[in-house]
mmCIF file of C-alpha atoms and ligand atoms in Angstrom:
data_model
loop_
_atom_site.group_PDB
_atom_site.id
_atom_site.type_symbol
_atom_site.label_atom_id
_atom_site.label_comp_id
_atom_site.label_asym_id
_atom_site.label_seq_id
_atom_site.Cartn_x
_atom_site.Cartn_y
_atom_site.Cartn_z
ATOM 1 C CA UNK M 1 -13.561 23.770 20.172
ATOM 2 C CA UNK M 2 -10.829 22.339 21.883
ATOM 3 C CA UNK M 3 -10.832 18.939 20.126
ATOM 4 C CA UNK M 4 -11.136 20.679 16.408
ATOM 5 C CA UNK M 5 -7.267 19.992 15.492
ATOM 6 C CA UNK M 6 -7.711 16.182 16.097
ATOM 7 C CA UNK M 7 -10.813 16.124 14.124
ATOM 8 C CA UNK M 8 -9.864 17.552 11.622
ATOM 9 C CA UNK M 9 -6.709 15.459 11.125
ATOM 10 C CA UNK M 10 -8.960 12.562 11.066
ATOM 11 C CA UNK M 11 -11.239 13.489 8.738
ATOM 12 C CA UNK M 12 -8.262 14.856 6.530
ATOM 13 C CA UNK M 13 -7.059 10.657 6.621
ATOM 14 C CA UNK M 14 -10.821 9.594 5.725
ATOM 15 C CA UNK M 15 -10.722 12.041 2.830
ATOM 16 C CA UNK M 16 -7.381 10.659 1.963
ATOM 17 C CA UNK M 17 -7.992 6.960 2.419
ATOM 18 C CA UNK M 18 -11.487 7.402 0.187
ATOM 19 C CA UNK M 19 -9.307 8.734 -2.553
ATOM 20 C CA UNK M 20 -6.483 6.604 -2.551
ATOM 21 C CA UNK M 21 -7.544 3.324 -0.970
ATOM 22 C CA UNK M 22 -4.774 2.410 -0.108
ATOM 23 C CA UNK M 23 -3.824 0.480 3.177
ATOM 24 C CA UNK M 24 -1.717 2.089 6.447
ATOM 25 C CA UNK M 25 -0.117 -0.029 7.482
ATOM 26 C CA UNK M 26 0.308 -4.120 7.221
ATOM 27 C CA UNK M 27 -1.902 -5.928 10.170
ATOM 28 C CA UNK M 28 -3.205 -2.617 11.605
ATOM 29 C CA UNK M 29 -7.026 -2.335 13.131
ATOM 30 C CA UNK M 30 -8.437 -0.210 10.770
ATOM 31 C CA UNK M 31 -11.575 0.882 12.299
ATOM 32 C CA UNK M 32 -9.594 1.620 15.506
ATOM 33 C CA UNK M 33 -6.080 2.737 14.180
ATOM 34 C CA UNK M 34 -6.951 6.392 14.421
ATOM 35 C CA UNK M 35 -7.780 6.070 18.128
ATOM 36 C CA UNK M 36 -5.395 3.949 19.296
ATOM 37 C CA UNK M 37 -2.194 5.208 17.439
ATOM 38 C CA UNK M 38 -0.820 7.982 19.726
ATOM 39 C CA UNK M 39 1.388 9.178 16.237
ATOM 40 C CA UNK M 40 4.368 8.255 18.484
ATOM 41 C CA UNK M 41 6.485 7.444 15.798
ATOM 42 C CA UNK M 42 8.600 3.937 16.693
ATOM 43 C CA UNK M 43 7.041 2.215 13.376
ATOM 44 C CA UNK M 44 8.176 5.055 11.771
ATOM 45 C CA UNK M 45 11.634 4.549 13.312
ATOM 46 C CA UNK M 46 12.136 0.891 13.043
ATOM 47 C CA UNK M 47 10.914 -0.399 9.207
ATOM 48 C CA UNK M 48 13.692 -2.081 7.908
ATOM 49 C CA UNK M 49 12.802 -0.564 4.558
ATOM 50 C CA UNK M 50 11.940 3.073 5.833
ATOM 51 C CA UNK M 51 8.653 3.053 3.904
ATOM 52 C CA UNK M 52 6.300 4.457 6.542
ATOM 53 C CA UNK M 53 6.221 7.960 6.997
ATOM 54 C CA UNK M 54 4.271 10.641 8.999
ATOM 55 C CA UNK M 55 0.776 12.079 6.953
ATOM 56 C CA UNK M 56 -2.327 13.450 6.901
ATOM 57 C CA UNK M 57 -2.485 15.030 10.421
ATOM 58 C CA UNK M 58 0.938 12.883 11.745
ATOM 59 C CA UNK M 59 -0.697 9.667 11.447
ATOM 60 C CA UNK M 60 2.278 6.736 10.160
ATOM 61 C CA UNK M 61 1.152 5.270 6.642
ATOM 62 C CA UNK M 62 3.395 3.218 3.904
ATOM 63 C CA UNK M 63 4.324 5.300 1.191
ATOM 64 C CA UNK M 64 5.119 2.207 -1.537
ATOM 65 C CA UNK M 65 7.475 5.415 -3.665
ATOM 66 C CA UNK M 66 9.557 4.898 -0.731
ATOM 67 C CA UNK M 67 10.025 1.017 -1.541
ATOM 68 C CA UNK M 68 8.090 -1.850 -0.584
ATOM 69 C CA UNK M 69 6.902 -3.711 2.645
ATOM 70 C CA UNK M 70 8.752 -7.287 3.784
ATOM 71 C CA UNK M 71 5.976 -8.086 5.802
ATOM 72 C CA UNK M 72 8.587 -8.378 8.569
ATOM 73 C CA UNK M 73 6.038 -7.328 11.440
ATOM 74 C CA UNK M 74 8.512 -4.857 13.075
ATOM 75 C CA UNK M 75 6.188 -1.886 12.626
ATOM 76 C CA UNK M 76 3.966 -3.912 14.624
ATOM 77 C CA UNK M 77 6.391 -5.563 17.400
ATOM 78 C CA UNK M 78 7.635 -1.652 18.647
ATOM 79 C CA UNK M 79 4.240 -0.569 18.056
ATOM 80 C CA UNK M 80 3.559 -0.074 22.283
ATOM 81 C CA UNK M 81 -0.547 0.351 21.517
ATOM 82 C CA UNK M 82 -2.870 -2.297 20.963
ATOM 83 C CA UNK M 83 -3.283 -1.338 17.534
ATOM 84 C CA UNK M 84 -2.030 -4.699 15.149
ATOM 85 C CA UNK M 85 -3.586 -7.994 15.145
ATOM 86 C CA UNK M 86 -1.746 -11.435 15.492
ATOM 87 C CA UNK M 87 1.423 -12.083 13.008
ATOM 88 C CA UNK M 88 -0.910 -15.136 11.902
ATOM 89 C CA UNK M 89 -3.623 -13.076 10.407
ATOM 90 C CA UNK M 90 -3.376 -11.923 6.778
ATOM 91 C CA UNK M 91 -1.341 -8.714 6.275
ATOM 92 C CA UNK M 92 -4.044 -6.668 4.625
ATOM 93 C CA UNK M 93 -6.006 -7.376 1.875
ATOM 94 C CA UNK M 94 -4.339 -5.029 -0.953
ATOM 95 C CA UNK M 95 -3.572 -5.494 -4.299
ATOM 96 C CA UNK M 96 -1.764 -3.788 -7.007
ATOM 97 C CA UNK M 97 -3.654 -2.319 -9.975
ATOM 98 C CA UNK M 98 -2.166 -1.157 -13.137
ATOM 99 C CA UNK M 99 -3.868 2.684 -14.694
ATOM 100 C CA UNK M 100 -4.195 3.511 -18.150
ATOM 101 C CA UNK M 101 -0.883 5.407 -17.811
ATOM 102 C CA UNK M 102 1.352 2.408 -18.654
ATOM 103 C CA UNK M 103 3.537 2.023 -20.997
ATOM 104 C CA UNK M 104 2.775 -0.774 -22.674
ATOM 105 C CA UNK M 105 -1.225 0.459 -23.666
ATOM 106 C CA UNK M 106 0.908 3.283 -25.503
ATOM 107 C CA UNK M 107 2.734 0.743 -27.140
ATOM 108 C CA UNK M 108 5.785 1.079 -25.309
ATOM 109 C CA UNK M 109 8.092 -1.802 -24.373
ATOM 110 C CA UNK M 110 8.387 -1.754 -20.450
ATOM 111 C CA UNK M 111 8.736 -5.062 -18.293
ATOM 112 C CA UNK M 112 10.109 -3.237 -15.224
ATOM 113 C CA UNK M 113 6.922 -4.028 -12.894
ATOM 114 C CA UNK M 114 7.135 -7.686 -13.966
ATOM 115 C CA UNK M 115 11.025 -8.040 -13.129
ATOM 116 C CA UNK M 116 10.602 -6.309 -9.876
ATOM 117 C CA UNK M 117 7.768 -8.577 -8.666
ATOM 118 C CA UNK M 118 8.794 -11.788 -6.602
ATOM 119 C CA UNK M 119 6.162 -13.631 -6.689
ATOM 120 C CA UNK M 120 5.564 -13.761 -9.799
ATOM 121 C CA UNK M 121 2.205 -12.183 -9.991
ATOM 122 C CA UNK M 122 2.592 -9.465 -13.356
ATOM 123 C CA UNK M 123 2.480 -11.404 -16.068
ATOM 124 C CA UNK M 124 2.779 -10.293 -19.591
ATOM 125 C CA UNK M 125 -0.021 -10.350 -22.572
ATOM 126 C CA UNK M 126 1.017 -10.822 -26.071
ATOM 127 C CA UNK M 127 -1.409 -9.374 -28.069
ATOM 128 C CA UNK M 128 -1.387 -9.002 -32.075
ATOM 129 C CA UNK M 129 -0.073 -5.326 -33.328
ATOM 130 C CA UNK M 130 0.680 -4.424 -29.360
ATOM 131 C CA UNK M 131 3.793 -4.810 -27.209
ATOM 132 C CA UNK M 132 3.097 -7.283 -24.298
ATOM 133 C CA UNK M 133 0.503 -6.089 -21.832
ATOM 134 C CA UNK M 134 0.899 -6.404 -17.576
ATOM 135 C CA UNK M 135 -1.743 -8.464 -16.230
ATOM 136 C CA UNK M 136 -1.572 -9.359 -12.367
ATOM 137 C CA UNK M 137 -2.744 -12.289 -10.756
ATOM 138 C CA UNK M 138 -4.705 -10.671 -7.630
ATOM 139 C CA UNK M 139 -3.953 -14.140 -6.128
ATOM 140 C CA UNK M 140 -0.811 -14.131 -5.901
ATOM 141 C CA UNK M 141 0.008 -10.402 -5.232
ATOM 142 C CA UNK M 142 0.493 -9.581 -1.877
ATOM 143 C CA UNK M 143 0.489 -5.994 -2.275
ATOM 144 C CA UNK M 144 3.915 -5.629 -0.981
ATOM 145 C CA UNK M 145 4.109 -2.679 -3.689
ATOM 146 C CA UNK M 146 7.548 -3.824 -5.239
ATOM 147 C CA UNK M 147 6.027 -2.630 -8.614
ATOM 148 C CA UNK M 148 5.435 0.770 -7.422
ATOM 149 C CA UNK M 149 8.446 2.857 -7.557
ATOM 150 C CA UNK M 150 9.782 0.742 -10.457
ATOM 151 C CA UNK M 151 7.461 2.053 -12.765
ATOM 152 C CA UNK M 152 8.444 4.907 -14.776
ATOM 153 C CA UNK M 153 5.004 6.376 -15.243
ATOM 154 C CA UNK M 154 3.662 6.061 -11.609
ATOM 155 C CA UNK M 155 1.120 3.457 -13.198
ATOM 156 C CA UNK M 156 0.869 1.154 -10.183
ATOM 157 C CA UNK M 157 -1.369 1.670 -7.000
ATOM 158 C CA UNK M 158 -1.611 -0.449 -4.301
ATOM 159 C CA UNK M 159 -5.658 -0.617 -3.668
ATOM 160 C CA UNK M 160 -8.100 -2.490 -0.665
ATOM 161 C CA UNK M 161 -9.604 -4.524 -2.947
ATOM 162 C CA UNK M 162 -13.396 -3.749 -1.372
ATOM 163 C CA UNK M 163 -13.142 -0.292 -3.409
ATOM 164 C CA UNK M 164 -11.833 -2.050 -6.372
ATOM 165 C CA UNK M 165 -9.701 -0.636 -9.112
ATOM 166 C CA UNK M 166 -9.419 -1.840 -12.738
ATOM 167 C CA UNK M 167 -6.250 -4.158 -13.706
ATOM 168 C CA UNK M 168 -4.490 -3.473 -17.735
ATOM 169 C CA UNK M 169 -5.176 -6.842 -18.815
HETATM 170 S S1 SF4 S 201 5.958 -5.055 7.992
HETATM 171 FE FE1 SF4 S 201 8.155 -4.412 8.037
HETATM 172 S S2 SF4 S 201 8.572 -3.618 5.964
HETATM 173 FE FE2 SF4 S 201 6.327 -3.708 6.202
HETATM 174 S S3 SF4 S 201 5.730 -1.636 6.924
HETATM 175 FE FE3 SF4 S 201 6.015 -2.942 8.764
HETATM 176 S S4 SF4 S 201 8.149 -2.594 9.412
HETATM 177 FE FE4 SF4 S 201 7.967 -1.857 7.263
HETATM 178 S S1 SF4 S 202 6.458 -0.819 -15.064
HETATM 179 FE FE1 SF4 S 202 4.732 0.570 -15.348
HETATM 180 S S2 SF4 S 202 4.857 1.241 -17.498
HETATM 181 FE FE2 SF4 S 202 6.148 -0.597 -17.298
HETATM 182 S S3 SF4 S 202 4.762 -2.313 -17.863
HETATM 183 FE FE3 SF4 S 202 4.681 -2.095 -15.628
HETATM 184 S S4 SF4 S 202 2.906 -0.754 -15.268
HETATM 185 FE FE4 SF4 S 202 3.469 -0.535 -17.424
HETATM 186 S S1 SF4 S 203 2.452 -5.534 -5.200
HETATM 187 FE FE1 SF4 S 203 4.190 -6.990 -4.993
HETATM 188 S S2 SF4 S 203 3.286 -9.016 -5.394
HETATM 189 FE FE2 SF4 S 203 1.818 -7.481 -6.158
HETATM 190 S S3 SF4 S 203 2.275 -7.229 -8.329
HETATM 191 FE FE3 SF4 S 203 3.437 -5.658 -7.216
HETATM 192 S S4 SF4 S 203 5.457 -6.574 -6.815
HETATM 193 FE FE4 SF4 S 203 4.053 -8.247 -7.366
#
């Protein structure tokens, strides 16, 4: 009975990650963050761009509302656990998606995601009797969830792509 807090706040993160799919954190071993992160809170202290914040049971996660990740490795370097892989290994594996709640598939004239995204991966659609529709090049986004708090509708997710989630295209 003893351990039933700590379960519980783990399951409550499963439940969480199943429903949003999104990533924790950048280079973090998943199948082992939850036993290895002691919740001590020096990622939460030291991102540059104060995007990761305590959830679901105290466990540190990005929250891309908050702004987006520079994939400058800090949340890894203070992390004292053995809980991130190599600088050299891909990030993570997310990817923005785009929900029916855009603008533009109500015919509304928005561009924000598109100007906010570095590398170039929104593109927009011209499409006869429509405004321009977003469509995002999975290879070039790098999930670093630019897009996210730009949009005025909340229409962009940042997703593991294994689960999937469909793109506006
Ligand atoms: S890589 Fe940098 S910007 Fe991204 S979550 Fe870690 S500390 Fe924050
Ligand atoms: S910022 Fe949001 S509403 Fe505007 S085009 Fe992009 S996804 Fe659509
Ligand atoms: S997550 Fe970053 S790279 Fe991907 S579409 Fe959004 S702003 Fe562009």
């Amino acid at each position: 009975m003893s351990h039933a807090p700590v379960n519980l706040s783990r399951r409550q993160l499963f439940t969480r990650r199943k429903m949003t799919d999104s990533p924790a954190l950048p280079w973090v071993k998943e199948a082992q963050f939850t036993d290895l992160c002691t919740q001590c809170g020096e990622c939460v202290k030291h991102c540059p761009t104060q995007i990761i914040r305590a959830s679901d049971g105290g466990f540190p996660r990005v929250d891309f509302q908050l702004g987006e990740c520079t994939f400058c490795y800090q949340c890894a370097d203070v992390c004292p656990e053995p809980l991130f892989l190599p600088k050299t290994e891909p990030a993570w594996q997310a990817k923005a998606a785009i929900s029916a709640s855009c603008l533009a598939t109500q015919n509304v004239d928005c561009r924000s995601c598109g100007d906010s995204c570095e590398p170039f991966a929104i593109s927009f659609k011209l499409a006869v009797g429509k405004v321009a529709q977003p469509q995002i090049d999975l290879n070039s986004c790098t999930g670093c969830g630019a897009c996210v708090s730009i949009c005025p509708t909340s229409a962009i997710s940042i997703n593991q792509p294994q689960l999937g989630s469909a793109n506006v295209t």
